[in-house]
mmCIF file with all atom_site columns, C-alpha atoms in Angstrom:
data_model
loop_
_atom_site.group_PDB
_atom_site.id
_atom_site.type_symbol
_atom_site.label_atom_id
_atom_site.label_alt_id
_atom_site.label_comp_id
_atom_site.label_asym_id
_atom_site.label_entity_id
_atom_site.label_seq_id
_atom_site.pdbx_PDB_ins_code
_atom_site.Cartn_x
_atom_site.Cartn_y
_atom_site.Cartn_z
_atom_site.occupancy
_atom_site.B_iso_or_equiv
_atom_site.pdbx_formal_charge
_atom_site.auth_seq_id
_atom_site.auth_comp_id
_atom_site.auth_asym_id
_atom_site.auth_atom_id
_atom_site.pdbx_PDB_model_num
ATOM 1   C CA . UNK A 1 1   ? 0.272   0.123   -0.290  1.00 46.00 ? 1319 UNK A CA 1
ATOM 2   C CA . UNK A 1 2   ? 1.619   3.270   -1.027  1.00 48.00 ? 1320 UNK A CA 1
ATOM 3   C CA . UNK A 1 3   ? 1.674   5.954   2.127   1.00 47.00 ? 1321 UNK A CA 1
ATOM 4   C CA . UNK A 1 4   ? 1.194   9.411   1.621   1.00 51.00 ? 1322 UNK A CA 1
ATOM 5   C CA . UNK A 1 5   ? 3.858   12.061  3.436   1.00 53.00 ? 1323 UNK A CA 1
ATOM 6   C CA . UNK A 1 6   ? 1.243   12.459  5.824   1.00 65.00 ? 1324 UNK A CA 1
ATOM 7   C CA . UNK A 1 7   ? 0.768   8.730   6.614   1.00 80.00 ? 1325 UNK A CA 1
ATOM 8   C CA . UNK A 1 8   ? 4.244   8.123   8.031   1.00 85.00 ? 1326 UNK A CA 1
ATOM 9   C CA . UNK A 1 9   ? 3.377   8.831   11.376  1.00 87.00 ? 1327 UNK A CA 1
ATOM 10  C CA . UNK A 1 10  ? 0.667   6.142   11.415  1.00 87.00 ? 1328 UNK A CA 1
ATOM 11  C CA . UNK A 1 11  ? 3.288   3.746   9.167   1.00 88.00 ? 1329 UNK A CA 1
ATOM 12  C CA . UNK A 1 12  ? 5.633   3.888   11.920  1.00 91.00 ? 1330 UNK A CA 1
ATOM 13  C CA . UNK A 1 13  ? 2.681   3.295   14.676  1.00 91.00 ? 1331 UNK A CA 1
ATOM 14  C CA . UNK A 1 14  ? 1.623   0.001   12.325  1.00 91.00 ? 1332 UNK A CA 1
ATOM 15  C CA . UNK A 1 15  ? 5.036   -1.165  11.872  1.00 93.00 ? 1333 UNK A CA 1
ATOM 16  C CA . UNK A 1 16  ? 5.738   -1.195  15.265  1.00 93.00 ? 1334 UNK A CA 1
ATOM 17  C CA . UNK A 1 17  ? 2.638   -3.030  16.199  1.00 92.00 ? 1335 UNK A CA 1
ATOM 18  C CA . UNK A 1 18  ? 3.960   -6.211  13.815  1.00 92.00 ? 1336 UNK A CA 1
ATOM 19  C CA . UNK A 1 19  ? 7.283   -5.879  14.574  1.00 93.00 ? 1337 UNK A CA 1
ATOM 20  C CA . UNK A 1 20  ? 5.923   -6.601  17.597  1.00 94.00 ? 1338 UNK A CA 1
ATOM 21  C CA . UNK A 1 21  ? 3.789   -9.473  17.034  1.00 93.00 ? 1339 UNK A CA 1
ATOM 22  C CA . UNK A 1 22  ? 7.020   -10.786 15.326  1.00 93.00 ? 1340 UNK A CA 1
ATOM 23  C CA . UNK A 1 23  ? 8.859   -10.688 18.581  1.00 94.00 ? 1341 UNK A CA 1
ATOM 24  C CA . UNK A 1 24  ? 6.599   -11.474 20.919  1.00 92.00 ? 1342 UNK A CA 1
ATOM 25  C CA . UNK A 1 25  ? 5.540   -14.853 19.272  1.00 93.00 ? 1343 UNK A CA 1
ATOM 26  C CA . UNK A 1 26  ? 9.295   -15.453 18.124  1.00 93.00 ? 1344 UNK A CA 1
ATOM 27  C CA . UNK A 1 27  ? 10.074  -15.030 22.028  1.00 93.00 ? 1345 UNK A CA 1
ATOM 28  C CA . UNK A 1 28  ? 7.408   -17.894 22.570  1.00 93.00 ? 1346 UNK A CA 1
ATOM 29  C CA . UNK A 1 29  ? 8.959   -20.575 20.415  1.00 92.00 ? 1347 UNK A CA 1
ATOM 30  C CA . UNK A 1 30  ? 12.212  -20.324 21.334  1.00 93.00 ? 1348 UNK A CA 1
ATOM 31  C CA . UNK A 1 31  ? 11.060  -20.673 25.408  1.00 93.00 ? 1349 UNK A CA 1
ATOM 32  C CA . UNK A 1 32  ? 8.850   -23.734 23.579  1.00 93.00 ? 1350 UNK A CA 1
ATOM 33  C CA . UNK A 1 33  ? 12.579  -24.857 22.049  1.00 92.00 ? 1351 UNK A CA 1
ATOM 34  C CA . UNK A 1 34  ? 10.841  -24.284 18.803  1.00 92.00 ? 1352 UNK A CA 1
ATOM 35  C CA . UNK A 1 35  ? 13.100  -21.103 17.047  1.00 91.00 ? 1353 UNK A CA 1
ATOM 36  C CA . UNK A 1 36  ? 14.574  -17.906 17.605  1.00 93.00 ? 1354 UNK A CA 1
ATOM 37  C CA . UNK A 1 37  ? 13.942  -14.382 16.408  1.00 92.00 ? 1355 UNK A CA 1
ATOM 38  C CA . UNK A 1 38  ? 17.511  -15.128 14.490  1.00 93.00 ? 1356 UNK A CA 1
ATOM 39  C CA . UNK A 1 39  ? 15.517  -18.258 12.607  1.00 93.00 ? 1357 UNK A CA 1
ATOM 40  C CA . UNK A 1 40  ? 12.793  -16.206 11.367  1.00 92.00 ? 1358 UNK A CA 1
ATOM 41  C CA . UNK A 1 41  ? 15.558  -13.561 10.346  1.00 92.00 ? 1359 UNK A CA 1
ATOM 42  C CA . UNK A 1 42  ? 17.632  -16.609 8.138   1.00 93.00 ? 1360 UNK A CA 1
ATOM 43  C CA . UNK A 1 43  ? 14.399  -18.025 7.155   1.00 88.00 ? 1361 UNK A CA 1
ATOM 44  C CA . UNK A 1 44  ? 13.137  -15.375 5.514   1.00 90.00 ? 1362 UNK A CA 1
ATOM 45  C CA . UNK A 1 45  ? 16.897  -14.109 4.292   1.00 90.00 ? 1363 UNK A CA 1
ATOM 46  C CA . UNK A 1 46  ? 16.951  -17.637 2.683   1.00 85.00 ? 1364 UNK A CA 1
ATOM 47  C CA . UNK A 1 47  ? 13.609  -16.975 0.917   1.00 81.00 ? 1365 UNK A CA 1
ATOM 48  C CA . UNK A 1 48  ? 14.498  -14.254 -0.211  1.00 83.00 ? 1366 UNK A CA 1
ATOM 49  C CA . UNK A 1 49  ? 17.824  -15.383 -2.063  1.00 83.00 ? 1367 UNK A CA 1
ATOM 50  C CA . UNK A 1 50  ? 16.483  -18.333 -3.592  1.00 78.00 ? 1368 UNK A CA 1
ATOM 51  C CA . UNK A 1 51  ? 13.930  -16.485 -4.940  1.00 74.00 ? 1369 UNK A CA 1
ATOM 52  C CA . UNK A 1 52  ? 15.648  -13.797 -6.726  1.00 75.00 ? 1370 UNK A CA 1
ATOM 53  C CA . UNK A 1 53  ? 18.593  -15.452 -8.173  1.00 77.00 ? 1371 UNK A CA 1
ATOM 54  C CA . UNK A 1 54  ? 18.870  -12.607 -10.808 1.00 72.00 ? 1372 UNK A CA 1
ATOM 55  C CA . UNK A 1 55  ? 19.232  -10.487 -7.951  1.00 77.00 ? 1373 UNK A CA 1
ATOM 56  C CA . UNK A 1 56  ? 21.736  -11.838 -5.264  1.00 78.00 ? 1374 UNK A CA 1
ATOM 57  C CA . UNK A 1 57  ? 22.694  -14.566 -7.481  1.00 73.00 ? 1375 UNK A CA 1
ATOM 58  C CA . UNK A 1 58  ? 24.373  -15.165 -10.761 1.00 75.00 ? 1376 UNK A CA 1
ATOM 59  C CA . UNK A 1 59  ? 21.182  -15.872 -12.933 1.00 70.00 ? 1377 UNK A CA 1
ATOM 60  C CA . UNK A 1 60  ? 20.741  -13.182 -15.605 1.00 71.00 ? 1378 UNK A CA 1
ATOM 61  C CA . UNK A 1 61  ? 18.529  -10.200 -15.432 1.00 63.00 ? 1379 UNK A CA 1
ATOM 62  C CA . UNK A 1 62  ? 14.802  -10.882 -16.397 1.00 68.00 ? 1380 UNK A CA 1
ATOM 63  C CA . UNK A 1 63  ? 11.779  -9.383  -17.901 1.00 72.00 ? 1381 UNK A CA 1
ATOM 64  C CA . UNK A 1 64  ? 8.706   -9.178  -15.394 1.00 69.00 ? 1382 UNK A CA 1
ATOM 65  C CA . UNK A 1 65  ? 7.309   -11.893 -17.106 1.00 71.00 ? 1383 UNK A CA 1
ATOM 66  C CA . UNK A 1 66  ? 9.963   -14.311 -16.700 1.00 70.00 ? 1384 UNK A CA 1
ATOM 67  C CA . UNK A 1 67  ? 10.389  -12.851 -12.908 1.00 69.00 ? 1385 UNK A CA 1
ATOM 68  C CA . UNK A 1 68  ? 6.781   -13.673 -12.427 1.00 68.00 ? 1386 UNK A CA 1
ATOM 69  C CA . UNK A 1 69  ? 7.161   -17.092 -13.920 1.00 69.00 ? 1387 UNK A CA 1
ATOM 70  C CA . UNK A 1 70  ? 10.449  -18.037 -12.429 1.00 70.00 ? 1388 UNK A CA 1
ATOM 71  C CA . UNK A 1 71  ? 8.960   -16.933 -8.558  1.00 66.00 ? 1389 UNK A CA 1
ATOM 72  C CA . UNK A 1 72  ? 5.414   -19.139 -9.385  1.00 68.00 ? 1390 UNK A CA 1
ATOM 73  C CA . UNK A 1 73  ? 8.183   -21.718 -10.367 1.00 71.00 ? 1391 UNK A CA 1
ATOM 74  C CA . UNK A 1 74  ? 10.412  -21.640 -6.930  1.00 70.00 ? 1392 UNK A CA 1
ATOM 75  C CA . UNK A 1 75  ? 7.666   -21.106 -4.684  1.00 69.00 ? 1393 UNK A CA 1
ATOM 76  C CA . UNK A 1 76  ? 6.027   -24.719 -6.838  1.00 69.00 ? 1394 UNK A CA 1
ATOM 77  C CA . UNK A 1 77  ? 9.075   -26.639 -5.765  1.00 71.00 ? 1395 UNK A CA 1
ATOM 78  C CA . UNK A 1 78  ? 8.815   -24.998 -2.169  1.00 69.00 ? 1396 UNK A CA 1
ATOM 79  C CA . UNK A 1 79  ? 5.611   -26.242 -1.558  1.00 65.00 ? 1397 UNK A CA 1
ATOM 80  C CA . UNK A 1 80  ? 6.522   -29.558 -3.306  1.00 68.00 ? 1398 UNK A CA 1
ATOM 81  C CA . UNK A 1 81  ? 9.272   -30.158 -0.589  1.00 68.00 ? 1399 UNK A CA 1
ATOM 82  C CA . UNK A 1 82  ? 6.940   -29.335 1.937   1.00 69.00 ? 1400 UNK A CA 1
ATOM 83  C CA . UNK A 1 83  ? 4.534   -32.357 0.534   1.00 66.00 ? 1401 UNK A CA 1
ATOM 84  C CA . UNK A 1 84  ? 1.662   -29.777 -0.567  1.00 68.00 ? 1402 UNK A CA 1
ATOM 85  C CA . UNK A 1 85  ? -0.068  -30.861 -3.341  1.00 75.00 ? 1403 UNK A CA 1
ATOM 86  C CA . UNK A 1 86  ? -2.682  -29.245 -5.358  1.00 84.00 ? 1404 UNK A CA 1
ATOM 87  C CA . UNK A 1 87  ? -2.971  -26.195 -7.041  1.00 84.00 ? 1405 UNK A CA 1
ATOM 88  C CA . UNK A 1 88  ? -4.627  -24.134 -3.969  1.00 88.00 ? 1406 UNK A CA 1
ATOM 89  C CA . UNK A 1 89  ? -2.103  -25.795 -1.607  1.00 85.00 ? 1407 UNK A CA 1
ATOM 90  C CA . UNK A 1 90  ? 0.322   -23.324 0.958   1.00 81.00 ? 1408 UNK A CA 1
ATOM 91  C CA . UNK A 1 91  ? -1.919  -20.466 0.907   1.00 86.00 ? 1409 UNK A CA 1
ATOM 92  C CA . UNK A 1 92  ? -1.941  -19.269 4.221   1.00 87.00 ? 1410 UNK A CA 1
ATOM 93  C CA . UNK A 1 93  ? -5.225  -19.869 5.966   1.00 89.00 ? 1411 UNK A CA 1
ATOM 94  C CA . UNK A 1 94  ? -4.973  -16.456 8.332   1.00 89.00 ? 1412 UNK A CA 1
ATOM 95  C CA . UNK A 1 95  ? -5.001  -13.776 5.170   1.00 90.00 ? 1413 UNK A CA 1
ATOM 96  C CA . UNK A 1 96  ? -7.286  -11.520 5.429   1.00 92.00 ? 1414 UNK A CA 1
ATOM 97  C CA . UNK A 1 97  ? -10.211 -12.983 3.546   1.00 94.00 ? 1415 UNK A CA 1
ATOM 98  C CA . UNK A 1 98  ? -10.214 -10.444 1.046   1.00 94.00 ? 1416 UNK A CA 1
ATOM 99  C CA . UNK A 1 99  ? -6.538  -10.929 -0.049  1.00 94.00 ? 1417 UNK A CA 1
ATOM 100 C CA . UNK A 1 100 ? -6.863  -15.403 0.343   1.00 95.00 ? 1418 UNK A CA 1
ATOM 101 C CA . UNK A 1 101 ? -10.025 -14.989 -2.036  1.00 96.00 ? 1419 UNK A CA 1
ATOM 102 C CA . UNK A 1 102 ? -7.609  -12.888 -4.700  1.00 95.00 ? 1420 UNK A CA 1
ATOM 103 C CA . UNK A 1 103 ? -4.853  -15.306 -4.207  1.00 94.00 ? 1421 UNK A CA 1
ATOM 104 C CA . UNK A 1 104 ? -7.128  -18.311 -4.485  1.00 95.00 ? 1422 UNK A CA 1
ATOM 105 C CA . UNK A 1 105 ? -8.483  -17.159 -7.551  1.00 95.00 ? 1423 UNK A CA 1
ATOM 106 C CA . UNK A 1 106 ? -5.078  -16.213 -8.552  1.00 92.00 ? 1424 UNK A CA 1
ATOM 107 C CA . UNK A 1 107 ? -4.268  -20.057 -8.647  1.00 90.00 ? 1425 UNK A CA 1
ATOM 108 C CA . UNK A 1 108 ? -7.129  -21.015 -10.065 1.00 94.00 ? 1426 UNK A CA 1
ATOM 109 C CA . UNK A 1 109 ? -6.614  -18.739 -13.185 1.00 93.00 ? 1427 UNK A CA 1
ATOM 110 C CA . UNK A 1 110 ? -3.209  -19.826 -13.532 1.00 87.00 ? 1428 UNK A CA 1
ATOM 111 C CA . UNK A 1 111 ? -4.478  -23.681 -14.567 1.00 88.00 ? 1429 UNK A CA 1
ATOM 112 C CA . UNK A 1 112 ? -7.416  -21.863 -16.651 1.00 93.00 ? 1430 UNK A CA 1
ATOM 113 C CA . UNK A 1 113 ? -10.453 -21.616 -14.290 1.00 94.00 ? 1431 UNK A CA 1
ATOM 114 C CA . UNK A 1 114 ? -10.895 -18.010 -15.000 1.00 95.00 ? 1432 UNK A CA 1
ATOM 115 C CA . UNK A 1 115 ? -13.443 -15.687 -16.111 1.00 95.00 ? 1433 UNK A CA 1
ATOM 116 C CA . UNK A 1 116 ? -12.528 -14.241 -19.873 1.00 95.00 ? 1434 UNK A CA 1
ATOM 117 C CA . UNK A 1 117 ? -12.758 -10.775 -18.413 1.00 96.00 ? 1435 UNK A CA 1
ATOM 118 C CA . UNK A 1 118 ? -13.948 -7.887  -16.000 1.00 97.00 ? 1436 UNK A CA 1
ATOM 119 C CA . UNK A 1 119 ? -17.554 -7.923  -17.691 1.00 97.00 ? 1437 UNK A CA 1
ATOM 120 C CA . UNK A 1 120 ? -17.874 -11.723 -17.254 1.00 97.00 ? 1438 UNK A CA 1
ATOM 121 C CA . UNK A 1 121 ? -17.018 -11.044 -13.551 1.00 97.00 ? 1439 UNK A CA 1
ATOM 122 C CA . UNK A 1 122 ? -19.532 -8.142  -13.198 1.00 97.00 ? 1440 UNK A CA 1
ATOM 123 C CA . UNK A 1 123 ? -22.226 -10.798 -14.619 1.00 97.00 ? 1441 UNK A CA 1
ATOM 124 C CA . UNK A 1 124 ? -21.467 -13.225 -12.216 1.00 97.00 ? 1442 UNK A CA 1
ATOM 125 C CA . UNK A 1 125 ? -22.029 -10.222 -9.429  1.00 97.00 ? 1443 UNK A CA 1
ATOM 126 C CA . UNK A 1 126 ? -24.977 -9.640  -10.566 1.00 98.00 ? 1444 UNK A CA 1
ATOM 127 C CA . UNK A 1 127 ? -26.248 -13.200 -10.211 1.00 97.00 ? 1445 UNK A CA 1
ATOM 128 C CA . UNK A 1 128 ? -24.976 -13.704 -6.882  1.00 97.00 ? 1446 UNK A CA 1
ATOM 129 C CA . UNK A 1 129 ? -26.857 -10.736 -6.278  1.00 98.00 ? 1447 UNK A CA 1
ATOM 130 C CA . UNK A 1 130 ? -30.245 -11.562 -7.529  1.00 98.00 ? 1448 UNK A CA 1
ATOM 131 C CA . UNK A 1 131 ? -29.737 -15.287 -5.535  1.00 97.00 ? 1449 UNK A CA 1
ATOM 132 C CA . UNK A 1 132 ? -29.184 -13.287 -2.009  1.00 97.00 ? 1450 UNK A CA 1
ATOM 133 C CA . UNK A 1 133 ? -31.883 -11.221 -3.186  1.00 97.00 ? 1451 UNK A CA 1
ATOM 134 C CA . UNK A 1 134 ? -34.450 -14.402 -3.397  1.00 97.00 ? 1452 UNK A CA 1
ATOM 135 C CA . UNK A 1 135 ? -33.177 -15.274 0.090   1.00 97.00 ? 1453 UNK A CA 1
ATOM 136 C CA . UNK A 1 136 ? -34.182 -12.074 1.845   1.00 97.00 ? 1454 UNK A CA 1
ATOM 137 C CA . UNK A 1 137 ? -37.863 -13.447 2.310   1.00 96.00 ? 1455 UNK A CA 1
ATOM 138 C CA . UNK A 1 138 ? -36.575 -16.364 4.093   1.00 94.00 ? 1456 UNK A CA 1
ATOM 139 C CA . UNK A 1 139 ? -33.705 -14.471 6.144   1.00 93.00 ? 1457 UNK A CA 1
ATOM 140 C CA . UNK A 1 140 ? -32.212 -17.766 6.875   1.00 96.00 ? 1458 UNK A CA 1
ATOM 141 C CA . UNK A 1 141 ? -28.864 -16.639 8.438   1.00 96.00 ? 1459 UNK A CA 1
ATOM 142 C CA . UNK A 1 142 ? -26.825 -19.624 7.215   1.00 97.00 ? 1460 UNK A CA 1
ATOM 143 C CA . UNK A 1 143 ? -28.160 -19.074 3.680   1.00 96.00 ? 1461 UNK A CA 1
ATOM 144 C CA . UNK A 1 144 ? -28.089 -15.479 3.830   1.00 97.00 ? 1462 UNK A CA 1
ATOM 145 C CA . UNK A 1 145 ? -24.259 -15.955 5.419   1.00 97.00 ? 1463 UNK A CA 1
ATOM 146 C CA . UNK A 1 146 ? -23.565 -18.308 1.907   1.00 97.00 ? 1464 UNK A CA 1
ATOM 147 C CA . UNK A 1 147 ? -24.728 -16.064 0.001   1.00 97.00 ? 1465 UNK A CA 1
ATOM 148 C CA . UNK A 1 148 ? -23.238 -12.558 0.902   1.00 98.00 ? 1466 UNK A CA 1
ATOM 149 C CA . UNK A 1 149 ? -19.850 -14.776 1.316   1.00 97.00 ? 1467 UNK A CA 1
ATOM 150 C CA . UNK A 1 150 ? -20.723 -15.631 -2.567  1.00 97.00 ? 1468 UNK A CA 1
ATOM 151 C CA . UNK A 1 151 ? -20.672 -11.524 -3.316  1.00 97.00 ? 1469 UNK A CA 1
ATOM 152 C CA . UNK A 1 152 ? -17.724 -11.110 -1.314  1.00 97.00 ? 1470 UNK A CA 1
ATOM 153 C CA . UNK A 1 153 ? -15.779 -13.815 -3.167  1.00 97.00 ? 1471 UNK A CA 1
ATOM 154 C CA . UNK A 1 154 ? -16.773 -12.402 -6.645  1.00 97.00 ? 1472 UNK A CA 1
ATOM 155 C CA . UNK A 1 155 ? -15.737 -8.671  -5.718  1.00 97.00 ? 1473 UNK A CA 1
ATOM 156 C CA . UNK A 1 156 ? -12.423 -9.972  -5.129  1.00 97.00 ? 1474 UNK A CA 1
ATOM 157 C CA . UNK A 1 157 ? -11.974 -12.150 -8.119  1.00 96.00 ? 1475 UNK A CA 1
ATOM 158 C CA . UNK A 1 158 ? -13.704 -8.387  -9.626  1.00 97.00 ? 1476 UNK A CA 1
ATOM 159 C CA . UNK A 1 159 ? -10.318 -6.802  -8.145  1.00 97.00 ? 1477 UNK A CA 1
ATOM 160 C CA . UNK A 1 160 ? -8.228  -8.975  -9.261  1.00 96.00 ? 1478 UNK A CA 1
ATOM 161 C CA . UNK A 1 161 ? -9.147  -8.807  -12.740 1.00 96.00 ? 1479 UNK A CA 1
ATOM 162 C CA . UNK A 1 162 ? -8.749  -5.505  -12.870 1.00 97.00 ? 1480 UNK A CA 1
ATOM 163 C CA . UNK A 1 163 ? -5.342  -5.205  -11.329 1.00 95.00 ? 1481 UNK A CA 1
ATOM 164 C CA . UNK A 1 164 ? -6.435  -4.217  -8.313  1.00 96.00 ? 1482 UNK A CA 1
ATOM 165 C CA . UNK A 1 165 ? -5.675  -4.698  -5.028  1.00 95.00 ? 1483 UNK A CA 1
ATOM 166 C CA . UNK A 1 166 ? -9.166  -5.742  -2.747  1.00 96.00 ? 1484 UNK A CA 1
ATOM 167 C CA . UNK A 1 167 ? -7.874  -4.765  0.400   1.00 95.00 ? 1485 UNK A CA 1
ATOM 168 C CA . UNK A 1 168 ? -6.823  -1.197  -0.272  1.00 95.00 ? 1486 UNK A CA 1
ATOM 169 C CA . UNK A 1 169 ? -9.586  -1.363  -2.622  1.00 96.00 ? 1487 UNK A CA 1
ATOM 170 C CA . UNK A 1 170 ? -11.982 -1.344  0.730   1.00 96.00 ? 1488 UNK A CA 1
ATOM 171 C CA . UNK A 1 171 ? -10.012 0.502   2.457   1.00 95.00 ? 1489 UNK A CA 1
ATOM 172 C CA . UNK A 1 172 ? -10.210 3.391   0.542   1.00 96.00 ? 1490 UNK A CA 1
ATOM 173 C CA . UNK A 1 173 ? -14.339 2.746   0.912   1.00 97.00 ? 1491 UNK A CA 1
ATOM 174 C CA . UNK A 1 174 ? -14.032 3.054   4.084   1.00 96.00 ? 1492 UNK A CA 1
ATOM 175 C CA . UNK A 1 175 ? -11.859 6.236   4.534   1.00 96.00 ? 1493 UNK A CA 1
ATOM 176 C CA . UNK A 1 176 ? -14.193 7.720   2.024   1.00 96.00 ? 1494 UNK A CA 1
ATOM 177 C CA . UNK A 1 177 ? -16.866 6.989   4.030   1.00 97.00 ? 1495 UNK A CA 1
ATOM 178 C CA . UNK A 1 178 ? -15.681 8.125   7.037   1.00 97.00 ? 1496 UNK A CA 1
ATOM 179 C CA . UNK A 1 179 ? -15.025 11.140  5.542   1.00 97.00 ? 1497 UNK A CA 1
ATOM 180 C CA . UNK A 1 180 ? -17.801 11.933  3.957   1.00 97.00 ? 1498 UNK A CA 1
ATOM 181 C CA . UNK A 1 181 ? -19.880 11.022  7.345   1.00 97.00 ? 1499 UNK A CA 1
ATOM 182 C CA . UNK A 1 182 ? -17.749 13.184  9.540   1.00 97.00 ? 1500 UNK A CA 1
ATOM 183 C CA . UNK A 1 183 ? -18.982 15.973  6.930   1.00 97.00 ? 1501 UNK A CA 1
ATOM 184 C CA . UNK A 1 184 ? -22.606 15.199  7.055   1.00 97.00 ? 1502 UNK A CA 1
ATOM 185 C CA . UNK A 1 185 ? -22.218 15.457  10.976  1.00 97.00 ? 1503 UNK A CA 1
ATOM 186 C CA . UNK A 1 186 ? -20.431 18.457  10.653  1.00 97.00 ? 1504 UNK A CA 1
ATOM 187 C CA . UNK A 1 187 ? -23.203 19.913  8.531   1.00 97.00 ? 1505 UNK A CA 1
ATOM 188 C CA . UNK A 1 188 ? -25.660 19.197  10.689  1.00 97.00 ? 1506 UNK A CA 1
ATOM 189 C CA . UNK A 1 189 ? -24.054 20.383  13.876  1.00 97.00 ? 1507 UNK A CA 1
ATOM 190 C CA . UNK A 1 190 ? -23.760 23.618  12.058  1.00 96.00 ? 1508 UNK A CA 1
ATOM 191 C CA . UNK A 1 191 ? -27.751 23.484  12.169  1.00 96.00 ? 1509 UNK A CA 1
ATOM 192 C CA . UNK A 1 192 ? -27.770 22.857  15.898  1.00 96.00 ? 1510 UNK A CA 1
ATOM 193 C CA . UNK A 1 193 ? -28.646 18.937  15.070  1.00 96.00 ? 1511 UNK A CA 1
ATOM 194 C CA . UNK A 1 194 ? -27.057 15.932  15.672  1.00 95.00 ? 1512 UNK A CA 1
ATOM 195 C CA . UNK A 1 195 ? -27.677 12.757  13.374  1.00 94.00 ? 1513 UNK A CA 1
ATOM 196 C CA . UNK A 1 196 ? -30.191 11.302  15.231  1.00 93.00 ? 1514 UNK A CA 1
ATOM 197 C CA . UNK A 1 197 ? -32.397 14.331  15.916  1.00 94.00 ? 1515 UNK A CA 1
ATOM 198 C CA . UNK A 1 198 ? -32.343 15.031  11.898  1.00 95.00 ? 1516 UNK A CA 1
ATOM 199 C CA . UNK A 1 199 ? -32.972 11.664  10.509  1.00 94.00 ? 1517 UNK A CA 1
ATOM 200 C CA . UNK A 1 200 ? -32.128 9.683   7.464   1.00 96.00 ? 1518 UNK A CA 1
ATOM 201 C CA . UNK A 1 201 ? -33.978 12.255  4.989   1.00 96.00 ? 1519 UNK A CA 1
ATOM 202 C CA . UNK A 1 202 ? -32.249 15.109  6.169   1.00 96.00 ? 1520 UNK A CA 1
ATOM 203 C CA . UNK A 1 203 ? -28.948 13.034  6.348   1.00 97.00 ? 1521 UNK A CA 1
ATOM 204 C CA . UNK A 1 204 ? -29.396 11.609  2.605   1.00 97.00 ? 1522 UNK A CA 1
ATOM 205 C CA . UNK A 1 205 ? -29.595 14.936  1.273   1.00 97.00 ? 1523 UNK A CA 1
ATOM 206 C CA . UNK A 1 206 ? -26.538 16.124  3.850   1.00 97.00 ? 1524 UNK A CA 1
ATOM 207 C CA . UNK A 1 207 ? -24.789 13.172  2.269   1.00 97.00 ? 1525 UNK A CA 1
ATOM 208 C CA . UNK A 1 208 ? -25.294 14.227  -1.377  1.00 97.00 ? 1526 UNK A CA 1
ATOM 209 C CA . UNK A 1 209 ? -24.469 17.719  -0.724  1.00 96.00 ? 1527 UNK A CA 1
ATOM 210 C CA . UNK A 1 210 ? -21.118 16.447  0.435   1.00 97.00 ? 1528 UNK A CA 1
ATOM 211 C CA . UNK A 1 211 ? -20.590 14.177  -2.148  1.00 96.00 ? 1529 UNK A CA 1
ATOM 212 C CA . UNK A 1 212 ? -21.570 16.684  -5.009  1.00 95.00 ? 1530 UNK A CA 1
ATOM 213 C CA . UNK A 1 213 ? -19.013 18.987  -2.897  1.00 94.00 ? 1531 UNK A CA 1
ATOM 214 C CA . UNK A 1 214 ? -16.277 16.605  -3.247  1.00 93.00 ? 1532 UNK A CA 1
ATOM 215 C CA . UNK A 1 215 ? -17.072 15.595  -6.936  1.00 91.00 ? 1533 UNK A CA 1
ATOM 216 C CA . UNK A 1 216 ? -16.863 19.873  -7.756  1.00 87.00 ? 1534 UNK A CA 1
ATOM 217 C CA . UNK A 1 217 ? -13.416 20.235  -6.189  1.00 79.00 ? 1535 UNK A CA 1
ATOM 218 C CA . UNK A 1 218 ? -12.299 17.093  -7.861  1.00 67.00 ? 1536 UNK A CA 1
#
């Protein structure tokens, strides 16, 4: 994710949280006699060297396409060494769900299991939305969960087909909603109203006004 200069303090804070988790779990593993922080560093060192021989070894420079192909071949060898079989093997279960969905479909696409283009994914999205709508009258939580999950999965596919990171897309949408809702609250406050006092119709009118202001400034 690209950070703007204004995001640097937040990035520093998040990196600190991440480093704490690495040190914390490595320390617990060391106390159990499993591995140490130094072992973690050595493991990533070996991985980077083996996966980038054109940088750290004697291999000749590669084009982006050749590098991607070599990278995938190397990872396939690593999975085979761990006795992991199958196209989807080896994807960490702990990845963010949208990221993992995109990675699962990227793996499947490499063996030809993919939609031809983004328009076809949009058609699938409409199909899944219709299936969810059909489940609304019954309101079975299990069925609704399944159908909403299908929608998220197709959206992750759509982002992949458009060369977008689905997590980054959602982060952007979250930030946009937060910015606009804060602006709505501020506009209402100038009228002496809280959101609860204003009601949905007034909030929607202010929301549209905020959107129009942003578009006019763009």
